XYZ file of C-alpha atoms in Angstrom:
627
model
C -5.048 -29.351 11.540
C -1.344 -28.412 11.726
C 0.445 -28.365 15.285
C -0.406 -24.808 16.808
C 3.531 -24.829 18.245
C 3.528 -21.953 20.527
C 6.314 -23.151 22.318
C 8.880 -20.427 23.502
C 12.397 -21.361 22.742
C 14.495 -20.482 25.510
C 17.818 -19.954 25.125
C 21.018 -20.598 27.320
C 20.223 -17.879 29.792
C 16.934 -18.851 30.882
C 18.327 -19.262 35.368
C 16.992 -21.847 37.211
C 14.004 -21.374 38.808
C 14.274 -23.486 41.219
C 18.184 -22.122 42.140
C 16.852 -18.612 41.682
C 13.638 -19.440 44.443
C 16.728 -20.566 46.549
C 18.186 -17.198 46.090
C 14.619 -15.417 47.042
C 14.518 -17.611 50.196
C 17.918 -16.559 51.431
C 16.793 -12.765 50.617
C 13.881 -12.956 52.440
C 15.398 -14.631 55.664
C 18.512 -11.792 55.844
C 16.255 -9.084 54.644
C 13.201 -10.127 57.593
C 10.457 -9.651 54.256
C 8.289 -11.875 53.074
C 7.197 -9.927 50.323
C 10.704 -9.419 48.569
C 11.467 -10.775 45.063
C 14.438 -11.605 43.437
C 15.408 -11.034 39.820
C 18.495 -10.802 37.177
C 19.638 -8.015 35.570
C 22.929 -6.452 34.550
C 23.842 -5.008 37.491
C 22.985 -5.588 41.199
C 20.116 -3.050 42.239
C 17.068 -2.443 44.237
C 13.789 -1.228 42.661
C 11.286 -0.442 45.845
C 8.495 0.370 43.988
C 8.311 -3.381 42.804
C 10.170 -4.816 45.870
C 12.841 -6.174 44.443
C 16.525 -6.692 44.428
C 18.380 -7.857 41.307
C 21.448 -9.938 41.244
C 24.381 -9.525 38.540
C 24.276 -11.331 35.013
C 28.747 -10.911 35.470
C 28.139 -14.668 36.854
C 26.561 -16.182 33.959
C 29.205 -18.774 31.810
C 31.330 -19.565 34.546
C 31.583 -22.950 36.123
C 28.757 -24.055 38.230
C 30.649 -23.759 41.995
C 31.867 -19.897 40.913
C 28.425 -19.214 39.512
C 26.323 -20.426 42.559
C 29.150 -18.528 45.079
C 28.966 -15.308 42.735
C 24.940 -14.888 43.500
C 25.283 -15.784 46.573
C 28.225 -13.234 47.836
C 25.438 -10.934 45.787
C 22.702 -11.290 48.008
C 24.733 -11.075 51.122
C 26.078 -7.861 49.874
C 22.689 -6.353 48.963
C 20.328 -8.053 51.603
C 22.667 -7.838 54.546
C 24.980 -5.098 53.504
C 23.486 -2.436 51.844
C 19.736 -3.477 53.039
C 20.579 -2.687 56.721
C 24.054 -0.573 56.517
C 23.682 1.863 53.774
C 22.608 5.193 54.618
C 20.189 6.794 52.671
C 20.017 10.548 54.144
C 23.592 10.484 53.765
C 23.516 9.679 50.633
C 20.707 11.826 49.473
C 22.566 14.729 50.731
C 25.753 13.833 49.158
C 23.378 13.674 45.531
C 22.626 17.542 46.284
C 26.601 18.211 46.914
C 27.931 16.608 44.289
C 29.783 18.472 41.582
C 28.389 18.573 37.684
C 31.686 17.322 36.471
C 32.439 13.087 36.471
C 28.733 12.679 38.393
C 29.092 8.880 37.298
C 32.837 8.047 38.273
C 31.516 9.712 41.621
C 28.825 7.324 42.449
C 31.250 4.361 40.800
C 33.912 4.896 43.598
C 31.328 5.295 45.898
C 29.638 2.333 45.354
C 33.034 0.434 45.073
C 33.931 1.644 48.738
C 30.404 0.995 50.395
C 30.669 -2.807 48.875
C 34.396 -3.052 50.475
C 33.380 -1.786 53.936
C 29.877 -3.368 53.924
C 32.193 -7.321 52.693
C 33.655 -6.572 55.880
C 31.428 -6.365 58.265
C 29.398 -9.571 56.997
C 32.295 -11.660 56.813
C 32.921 -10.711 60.626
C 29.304 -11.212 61.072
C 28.672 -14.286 58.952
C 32.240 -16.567 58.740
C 30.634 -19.352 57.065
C 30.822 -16.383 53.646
C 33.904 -15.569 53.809
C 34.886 -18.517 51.067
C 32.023 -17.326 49.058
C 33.206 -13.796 49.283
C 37.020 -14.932 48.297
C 35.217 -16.598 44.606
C 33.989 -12.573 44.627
C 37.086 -11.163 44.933
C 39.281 -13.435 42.801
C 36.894 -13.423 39.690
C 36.492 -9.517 39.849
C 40.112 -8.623 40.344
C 40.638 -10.646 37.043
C 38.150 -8.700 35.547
C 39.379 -5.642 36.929
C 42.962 -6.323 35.937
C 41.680 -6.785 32.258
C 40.019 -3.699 32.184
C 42.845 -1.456 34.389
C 44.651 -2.054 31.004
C 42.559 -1.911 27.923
C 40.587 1.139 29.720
C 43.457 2.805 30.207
C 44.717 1.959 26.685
C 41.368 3.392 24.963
C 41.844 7.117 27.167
C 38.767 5.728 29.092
C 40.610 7.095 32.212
C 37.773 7.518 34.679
C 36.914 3.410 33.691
C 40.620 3.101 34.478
C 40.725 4.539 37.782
C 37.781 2.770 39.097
C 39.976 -0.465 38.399
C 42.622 0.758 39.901
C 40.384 1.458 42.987
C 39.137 -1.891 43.210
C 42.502 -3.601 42.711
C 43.891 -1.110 45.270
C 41.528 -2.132 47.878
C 41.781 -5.897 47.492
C 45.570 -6.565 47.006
C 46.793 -3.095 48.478
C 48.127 -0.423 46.849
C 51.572 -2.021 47.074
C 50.441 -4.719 44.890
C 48.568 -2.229 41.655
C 50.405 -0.912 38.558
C 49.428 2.088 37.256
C 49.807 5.562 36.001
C 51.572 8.320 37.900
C 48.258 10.274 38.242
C 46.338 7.138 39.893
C 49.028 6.163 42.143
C 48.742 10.017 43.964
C 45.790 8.984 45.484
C 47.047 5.921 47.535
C 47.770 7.734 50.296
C 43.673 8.305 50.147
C 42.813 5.159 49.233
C 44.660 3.861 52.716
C 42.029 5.200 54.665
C 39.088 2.912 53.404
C 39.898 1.000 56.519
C 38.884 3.505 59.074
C 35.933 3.743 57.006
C 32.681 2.924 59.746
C 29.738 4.195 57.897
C 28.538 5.341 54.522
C 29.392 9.318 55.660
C 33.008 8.183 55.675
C 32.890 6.793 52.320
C 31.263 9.963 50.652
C 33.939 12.057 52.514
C 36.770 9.528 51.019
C 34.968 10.224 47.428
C 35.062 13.808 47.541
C 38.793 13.523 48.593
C 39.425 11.286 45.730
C 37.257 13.446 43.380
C 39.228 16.844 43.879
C 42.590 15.157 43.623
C 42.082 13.731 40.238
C 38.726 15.780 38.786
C 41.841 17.948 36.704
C 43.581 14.804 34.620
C 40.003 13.402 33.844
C 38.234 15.231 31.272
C 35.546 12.842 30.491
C 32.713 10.906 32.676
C 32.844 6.865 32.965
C 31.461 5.189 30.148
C 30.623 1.981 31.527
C 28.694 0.726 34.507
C 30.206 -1.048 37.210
C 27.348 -0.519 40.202
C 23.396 0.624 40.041
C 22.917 -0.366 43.766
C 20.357 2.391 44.120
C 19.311 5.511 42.106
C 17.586 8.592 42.761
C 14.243 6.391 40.586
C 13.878 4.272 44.015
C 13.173 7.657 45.957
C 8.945 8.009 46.418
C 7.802 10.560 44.159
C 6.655 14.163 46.137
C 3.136 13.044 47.562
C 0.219 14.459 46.086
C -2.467 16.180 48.590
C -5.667 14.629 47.095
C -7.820 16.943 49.830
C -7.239 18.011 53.209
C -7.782 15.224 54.927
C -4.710 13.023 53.469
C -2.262 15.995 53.898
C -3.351 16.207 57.412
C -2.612 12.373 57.560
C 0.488 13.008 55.895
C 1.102 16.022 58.376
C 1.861 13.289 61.249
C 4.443 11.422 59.416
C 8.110 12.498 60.614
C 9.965 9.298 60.818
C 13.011 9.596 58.562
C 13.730 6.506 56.053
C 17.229 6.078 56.922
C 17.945 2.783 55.157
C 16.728 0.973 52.111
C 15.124 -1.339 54.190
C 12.686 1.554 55.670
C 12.739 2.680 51.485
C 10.779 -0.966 50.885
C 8.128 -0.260 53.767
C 7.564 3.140 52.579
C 6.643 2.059 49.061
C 5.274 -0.674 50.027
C 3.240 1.457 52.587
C 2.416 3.892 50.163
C 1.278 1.283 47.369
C -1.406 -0.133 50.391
C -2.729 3.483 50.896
C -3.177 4.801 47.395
C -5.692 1.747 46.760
C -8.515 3.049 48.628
C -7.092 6.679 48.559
C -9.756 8.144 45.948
C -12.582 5.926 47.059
C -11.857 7.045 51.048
C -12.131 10.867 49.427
C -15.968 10.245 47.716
C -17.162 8.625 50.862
C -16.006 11.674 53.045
C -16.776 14.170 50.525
C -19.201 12.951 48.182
C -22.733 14.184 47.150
C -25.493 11.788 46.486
C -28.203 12.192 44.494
C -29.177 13.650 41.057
C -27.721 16.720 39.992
C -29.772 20.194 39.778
C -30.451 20.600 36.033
C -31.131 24.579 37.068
C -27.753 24.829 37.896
C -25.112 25.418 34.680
C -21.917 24.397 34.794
C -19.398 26.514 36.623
C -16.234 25.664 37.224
C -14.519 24.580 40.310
C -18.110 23.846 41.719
C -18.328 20.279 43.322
C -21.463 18.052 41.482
C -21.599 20.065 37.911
C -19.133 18.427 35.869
C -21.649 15.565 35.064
C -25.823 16.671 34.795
C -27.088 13.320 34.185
C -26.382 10.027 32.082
C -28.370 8.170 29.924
C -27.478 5.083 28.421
C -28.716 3.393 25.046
C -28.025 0.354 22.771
C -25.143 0.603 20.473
C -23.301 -1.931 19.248
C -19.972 -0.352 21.960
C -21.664 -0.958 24.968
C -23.659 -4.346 23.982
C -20.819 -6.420 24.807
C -20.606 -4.777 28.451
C -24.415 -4.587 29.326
C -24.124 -8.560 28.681
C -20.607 -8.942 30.580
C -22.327 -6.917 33.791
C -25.692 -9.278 33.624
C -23.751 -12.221 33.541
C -21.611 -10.920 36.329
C -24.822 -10.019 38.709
C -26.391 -13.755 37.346
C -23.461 -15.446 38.751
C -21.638 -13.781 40.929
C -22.294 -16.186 43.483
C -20.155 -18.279 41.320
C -17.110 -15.906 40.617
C -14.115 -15.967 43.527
C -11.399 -13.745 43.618
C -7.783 -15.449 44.138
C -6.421 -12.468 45.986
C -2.656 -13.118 47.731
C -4.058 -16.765 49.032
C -2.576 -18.390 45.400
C 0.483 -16.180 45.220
C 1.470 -12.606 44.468
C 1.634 -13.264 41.079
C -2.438 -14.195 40.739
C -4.094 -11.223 43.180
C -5.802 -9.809 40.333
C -7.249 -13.209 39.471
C -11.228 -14.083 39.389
C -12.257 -17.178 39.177
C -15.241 -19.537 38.718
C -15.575 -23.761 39.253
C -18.368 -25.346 37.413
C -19.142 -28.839 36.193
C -18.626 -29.013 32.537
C -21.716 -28.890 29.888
C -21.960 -32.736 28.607
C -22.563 -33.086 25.021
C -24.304 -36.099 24.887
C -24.834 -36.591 21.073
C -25.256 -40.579 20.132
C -21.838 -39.682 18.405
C -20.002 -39.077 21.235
C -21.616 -41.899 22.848
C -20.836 -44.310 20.323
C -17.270 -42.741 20.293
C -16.922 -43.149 23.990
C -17.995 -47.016 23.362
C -14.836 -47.296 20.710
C -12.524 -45.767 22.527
C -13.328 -48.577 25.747
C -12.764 -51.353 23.627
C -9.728 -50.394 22.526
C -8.532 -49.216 25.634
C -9.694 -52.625 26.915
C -7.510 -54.828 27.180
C -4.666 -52.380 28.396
C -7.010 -51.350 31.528
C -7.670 -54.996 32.431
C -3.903 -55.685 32.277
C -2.781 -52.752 34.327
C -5.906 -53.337 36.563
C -4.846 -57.209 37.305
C -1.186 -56.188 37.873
C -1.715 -53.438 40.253
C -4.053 -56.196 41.998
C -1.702 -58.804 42.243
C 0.728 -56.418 43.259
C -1.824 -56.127 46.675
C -2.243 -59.790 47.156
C 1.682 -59.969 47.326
C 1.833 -57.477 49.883
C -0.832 -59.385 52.085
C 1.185 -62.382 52.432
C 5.126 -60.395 52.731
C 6.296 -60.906 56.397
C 7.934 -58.513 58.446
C 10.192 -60.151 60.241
C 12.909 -59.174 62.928
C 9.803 -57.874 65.307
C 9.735 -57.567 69.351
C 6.491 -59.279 69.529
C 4.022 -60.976 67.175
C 4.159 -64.788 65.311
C 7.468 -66.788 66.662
C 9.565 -67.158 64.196
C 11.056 -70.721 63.496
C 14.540 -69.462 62.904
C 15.748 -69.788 66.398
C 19.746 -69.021 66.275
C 19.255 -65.681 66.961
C 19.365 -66.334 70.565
C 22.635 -67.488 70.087
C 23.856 -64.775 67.426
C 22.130 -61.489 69.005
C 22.829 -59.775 71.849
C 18.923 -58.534 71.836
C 17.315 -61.098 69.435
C 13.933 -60.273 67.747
C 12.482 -63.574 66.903
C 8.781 -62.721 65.942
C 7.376 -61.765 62.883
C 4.263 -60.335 61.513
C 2.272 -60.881 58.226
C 1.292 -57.584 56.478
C -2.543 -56.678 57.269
C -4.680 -57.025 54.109
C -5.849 -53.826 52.655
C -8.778 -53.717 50.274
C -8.207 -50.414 48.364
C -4.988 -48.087 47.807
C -4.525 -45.435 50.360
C -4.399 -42.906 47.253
C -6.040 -39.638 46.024
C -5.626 -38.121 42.562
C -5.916 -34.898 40.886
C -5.593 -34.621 37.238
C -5.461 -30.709 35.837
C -5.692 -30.681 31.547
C -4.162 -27.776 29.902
C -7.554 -25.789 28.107
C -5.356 -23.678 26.239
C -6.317 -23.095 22.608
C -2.986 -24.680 21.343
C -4.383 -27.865 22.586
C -7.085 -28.205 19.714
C -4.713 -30.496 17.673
C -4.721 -32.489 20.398
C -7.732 -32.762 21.812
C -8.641 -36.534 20.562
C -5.694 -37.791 22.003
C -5.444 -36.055 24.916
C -9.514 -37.252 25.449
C -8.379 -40.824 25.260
C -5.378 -40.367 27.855
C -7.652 -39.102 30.127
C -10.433 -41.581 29.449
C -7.678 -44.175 30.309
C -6.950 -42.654 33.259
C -10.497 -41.912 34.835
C -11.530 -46.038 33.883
C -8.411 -47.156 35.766
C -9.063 -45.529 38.857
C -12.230 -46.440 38.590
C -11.295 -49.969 38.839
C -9.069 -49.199 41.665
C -12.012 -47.512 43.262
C -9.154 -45.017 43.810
C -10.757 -41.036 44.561
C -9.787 -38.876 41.937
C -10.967 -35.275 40.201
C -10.370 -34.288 36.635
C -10.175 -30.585 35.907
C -10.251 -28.163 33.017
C -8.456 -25.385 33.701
C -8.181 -22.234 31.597
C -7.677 -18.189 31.219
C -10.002 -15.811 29.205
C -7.762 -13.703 26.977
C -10.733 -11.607 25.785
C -11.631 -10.426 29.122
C -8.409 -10.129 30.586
C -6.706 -6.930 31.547
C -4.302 -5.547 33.777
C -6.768 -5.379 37.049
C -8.904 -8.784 36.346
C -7.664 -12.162 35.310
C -10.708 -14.194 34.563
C -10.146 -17.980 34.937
C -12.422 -20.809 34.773
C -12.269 -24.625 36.619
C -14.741 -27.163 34.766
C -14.903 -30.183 36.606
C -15.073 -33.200 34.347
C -15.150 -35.564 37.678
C -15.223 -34.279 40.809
C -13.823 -36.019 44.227
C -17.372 -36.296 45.564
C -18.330 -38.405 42.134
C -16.893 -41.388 43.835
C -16.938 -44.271 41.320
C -19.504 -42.502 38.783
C -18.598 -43.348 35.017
C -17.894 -39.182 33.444
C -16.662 -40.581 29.839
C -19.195 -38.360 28.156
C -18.105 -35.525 30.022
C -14.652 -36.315 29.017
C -15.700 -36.440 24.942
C -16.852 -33.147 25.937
C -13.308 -31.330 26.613
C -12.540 -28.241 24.437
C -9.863 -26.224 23.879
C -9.935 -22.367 25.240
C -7.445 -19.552 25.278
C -4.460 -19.301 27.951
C -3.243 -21.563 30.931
C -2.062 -20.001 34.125
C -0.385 -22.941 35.721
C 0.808 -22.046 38.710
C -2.733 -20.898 39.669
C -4.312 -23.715 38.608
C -1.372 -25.923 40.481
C -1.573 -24.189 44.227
C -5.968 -24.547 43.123
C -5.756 -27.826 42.935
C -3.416 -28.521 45.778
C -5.951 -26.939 48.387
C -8.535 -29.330 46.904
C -6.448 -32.064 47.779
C -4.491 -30.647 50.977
C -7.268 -32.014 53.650
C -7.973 -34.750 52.304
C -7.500 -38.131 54.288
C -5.918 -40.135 52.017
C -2.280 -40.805 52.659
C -0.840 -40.453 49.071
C -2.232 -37.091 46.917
C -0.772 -37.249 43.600
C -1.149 -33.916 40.680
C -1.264 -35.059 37.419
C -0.858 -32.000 34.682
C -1.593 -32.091 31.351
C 0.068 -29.361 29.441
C 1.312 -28.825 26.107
C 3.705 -26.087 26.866
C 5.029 -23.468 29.168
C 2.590 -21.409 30.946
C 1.380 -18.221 29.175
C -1.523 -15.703 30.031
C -1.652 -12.429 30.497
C 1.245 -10.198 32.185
C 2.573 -14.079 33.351
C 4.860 -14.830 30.060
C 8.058 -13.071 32.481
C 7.202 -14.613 35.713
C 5.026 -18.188 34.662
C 7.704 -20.417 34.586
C 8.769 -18.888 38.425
C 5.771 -18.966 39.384
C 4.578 -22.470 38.699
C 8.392 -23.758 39.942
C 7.229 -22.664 43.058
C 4.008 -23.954 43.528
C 5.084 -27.457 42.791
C 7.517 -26.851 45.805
C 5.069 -25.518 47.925
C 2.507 -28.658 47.132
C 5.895 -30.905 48.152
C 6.299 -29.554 51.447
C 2.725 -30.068 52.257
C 3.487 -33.678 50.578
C 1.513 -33.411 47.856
C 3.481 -34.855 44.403
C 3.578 -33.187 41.301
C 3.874 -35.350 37.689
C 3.747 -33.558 34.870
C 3.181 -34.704 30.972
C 4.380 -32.637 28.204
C 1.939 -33.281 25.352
C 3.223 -32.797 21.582
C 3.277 -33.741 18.286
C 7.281 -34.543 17.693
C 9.983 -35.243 19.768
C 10.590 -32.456 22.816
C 13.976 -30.454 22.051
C 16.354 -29.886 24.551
C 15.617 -26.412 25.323
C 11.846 -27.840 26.227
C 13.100 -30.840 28.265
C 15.633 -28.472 30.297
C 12.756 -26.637 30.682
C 10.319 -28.595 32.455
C 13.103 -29.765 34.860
C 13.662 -26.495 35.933
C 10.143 -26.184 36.867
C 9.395 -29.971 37.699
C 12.161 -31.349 38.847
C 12.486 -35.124 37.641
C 8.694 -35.827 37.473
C 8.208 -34.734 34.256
C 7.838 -36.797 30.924
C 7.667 -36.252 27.225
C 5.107 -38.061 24.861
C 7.102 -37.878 21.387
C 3.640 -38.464 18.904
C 0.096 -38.069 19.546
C -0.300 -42.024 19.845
C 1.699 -41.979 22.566
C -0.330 -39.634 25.075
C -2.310 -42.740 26.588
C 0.824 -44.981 26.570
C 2.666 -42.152 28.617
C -0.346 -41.543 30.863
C -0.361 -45.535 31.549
C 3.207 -45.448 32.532
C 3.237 -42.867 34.961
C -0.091 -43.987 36.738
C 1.938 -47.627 36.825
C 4.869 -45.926 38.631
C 2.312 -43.681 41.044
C 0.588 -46.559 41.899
C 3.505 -49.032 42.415
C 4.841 -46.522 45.301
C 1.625 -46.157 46.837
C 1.728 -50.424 46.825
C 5.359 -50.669 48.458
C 4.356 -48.078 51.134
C 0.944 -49.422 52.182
């Protein structure tokens, strides 16, 4: 079969995840909320209704010390500037008074002035950003230089004068060149610095607007700032039934910042779960309909007189689905927030999987030991003699313990440590593994190979009587939709299998649909989490980048972050990228972002098992030199 390559190619612009998680941290500390995200788009903005801020894509191409002080001066603006500073009645009020003519420019220049007043105050506040804040200013003054000129140039005049605003309030008005009808309003401009709220700066725009409004015939037509926008404002609620508008009755507290903007949608989001459910169990009627009664309009209980169901070949596919679902519902979990935002709409079900014990596979299964043989015994006896080293190593240098026959430390040391101790023996490697294989259908041209690495892998920790659970892990794309995310675990060899030889379960691996591999990451992690043992090692199989559905924009995030969230509870991460040819850059810049170092790249299908061998060698060597 040719290589299914379903392989995204990611271009230059692709941000770190792991930078961009750093980012998301910071927001969340200034901002006090746990549940904020943080994205990239054009322009710095905040979009409530899917609590998020967005930094600026201006600091893309630069070098890497400008970039990384660029985003950062952009969360400090947006999380402790406008989050907590900017005031949103004011504002809403000055949307109502503002004049049809240059609407844009108007909000430009007030933006501009909020971000001035609001750098301010968190420099005075935070002095460890001020050198951040300086990268700001000196990269967009360049810009703004540029584009004072070539706007001007082109008869964009409002672009112009927003330049010329910025420049102005950075270097001084002493220190800008340009036109007579710009330079009238310096004298205006002067007062940005008894500017001590966001009602000052409106009153300096309006000031601004009427001196110039008569030289500028057209609008802006670029876009400088989309901090906020009237979008982020909670739609007019609708009064499902009495009882909710007398709930709503009670609310008075205004939402005087963007900050109390977040709660309310967030608030509001909670609420209009259970809203129409909460209505049918006040309100409701049970019971079957009068069939006396016709339908009359407006009359609660006679839209619907009765329903009958029958067998077509529509609804055969869901009377199935729903018997299955009451069969084994016992079975079926729901994720919920406990494995990320990102996976609450996600079901899931853990099962061992169906062995297909043909004499085929069986005499497969004996092939594939004997040539797998010889490298198992070798790797076996190494990691042994590797143990038997460590037995006999003395630690030397000790208060107490064996007397050591090197006496001239009582001579050479002020406090001399002559005793030493032999290593205590230990009988089996203080180690727990967890191996996750990508189910995804792209791995059917794999599948042989991929059976053999993991055969190889399950036989040599065998040996090692070293604990360890192999899991198939996998994503319906039938079923799924945007309010259930099927997934299924099949164990191959569970942790409480001990020793047991599973090679025929292994034969019996098959390729699926999607992989969700975050999920399946922070899944595995809990089964490992309380576990004794004092090394836990992930292993992940994957022939790609995660994909499933509505996770293609936010997979590679996702799973970036549950790698560092199985590190801090000190649980390690390895991952093998499993192709057909050589992995391009784009693929190996790619799993760094979301690995980190532990990631490695078979180039052919023979080399799967080699791979596999070679990172079990360096697991296991570390969990030797640490016992």
């Amino acid at each position: 079969m040719s290589s299914v390559n379903r392989f995204i190619q990611f271009n230059n612009e692709t941000i770190d995840a792991r930078q961009l998680m750093h980012y998301e941290n910071l927001a969340k500390a200034l901002t006090k909320n746990g549940t904020l995200l943080v994205n990239e788009r054009k322009l710095m903005e905040f979009q409530p209704s899917e609590q998020t801020m967005s930094i600026s894509v201006f600091w893309r191409h630069r070098e890497q010390n400008m970039m990384d002080a660029g985003r950062l001066s952009d969360i400090y603006i947006l999380a402790e500037g406008f989050w907590k500073e900017f005031n949103v009645s004011a504002w809403k009020a000055y949307l109502s008074e503002r004049p049809n003519k240059l609407p844009k420019l108007m909000d430009q220049l007030l933006f501009c002035l909020e971000e001035f007043r609001l750098m301010e105050k968190i420099q005075k506040k935070r002095v460890g950003t001020i050198k951040i804040f300086e990268k700001r200013i000196q990269m967009y003054l360049t810009f703004h230089k540029q584009q004072l000129i070539v706007n001007y140039q082109k008869g964009f005049i409002a672009d112009a004068f927003i330049s010329y605003l910025y420049i102005s309030l950075y270097e001084g008005t002493m220190h800008v060149n340009g036109p007579e009808i710009f330079q009238q309003a310096n004298r205006i401009i002067q007062k940005v610095y008894e500017n001590n709220d966001t009602q000052s700066s409106i009153d300096l725009v309006f000031q601004l607007y009427y001196l110039i409004f008569e030289d500028i015939n057209e609008d802006t037509l670029h876009e400088y700032y989309s901090i906020v926008s009237t979008s982020i404002l909670p739609a007019a609620h609708f009064h499902y039934h009495k009882g909710v508008a007398e709930s709503e009755a009670g609310e008075t507290d205004k939402k005087d910042t963007i900050e109390e903007l977040f709660r309310s949608w967030h608030r509001e989001n909670e609420q209009e779960k259970g809203i129409h459910l909460q209505y049918e169990l006040e309100h409701g009627n049970d019971g079957k309909a009068d069939q006396s009664l016709s339908a009359e309009e407006g009359r609660e209980g006679h839209e619907i007189t009765e329903i009958g169901q029958g067998r077509s070949t529509g609804n055969l596919k869901e009377l199935k689905q729903e018997e299955l679902t009451k069969k084994g519902s016992n079975s079926v979990k729901k994720a919920g927030k406990a494995f990320g935002i990102e996976h609450k709409n996600v079901v899931f079900e853990e099962k061992r999987l169906e062995t297909d014990a043909l004499s085929s596979n069986k005499l497969l299964l004996q092939t594939y030991r004997q040539e797998q043989a010889p490298y198992v015994k070798a790797f076996v006896e190494e990691i042994k003699k590797r143990m038997e080293q460590k037995k006999v190593d003395k630690r030397v240098n000790l208060s107490k313990g064996r007397l050591s026959s090197n006496q001239i430390v009582f001579w050479t040391e002020e406090r001399p440590k002559p005793f030493y101790k032999k290593s205590a023996p230990s009988t089996q490697l203080n180690a727990v593994f967890g191996l996750l294989v990508d189910g995804s259908a792209s791995m059917q041209d794999k599948l042989e190979e991929t059976k053999k690495a993991v055969l190889l892998f399950h036989d040599v920790l065998r040996k090692l009587q070293i604990a360890h659970e192999i899991v198939l892990h996998y994503e319906d794309a039938f079923e799924a939709s945007e309010s259930s995310h099927p997934n299924t675990f099949e164990w191959v060899h569970k942790l409480e299998d001990s020793q047991k030889d599973n090679g025929l379960q292994i034969l019996s691996i098959n390729a699926h649909e999607d992989n969700r591999d975050g999920f399946a990451l922070r899944w595995m992690g809990k089964r490992l989490e309380h576990r004794e043992e004092q090394h836990k090692f992930i292993l992940m199989f994957s022939d790609g980048e995660p994909s499933a559905f509505g996770y293609a924009q936010n997979g590679i995030m996702d799973t970036a972050e549950a790698v560092i969230e199985l590190e801090r509870k000190n649980i390690s991460v390895l991952h093998l990228f499993l192709n057909d040819t050589e992995a391009t850059e784009e693929q190996i810049n790619l799993f760094h972002l979301i690995f980190g170092k532990k990631t490695a790249t078979a180039s052919s299908l023979e080399k799967f098992s080699d791979e596999t061998l070679r990172l079990l060698k360096k697991m296991l060597h570390h969990v030797v030199k640490s016992s």
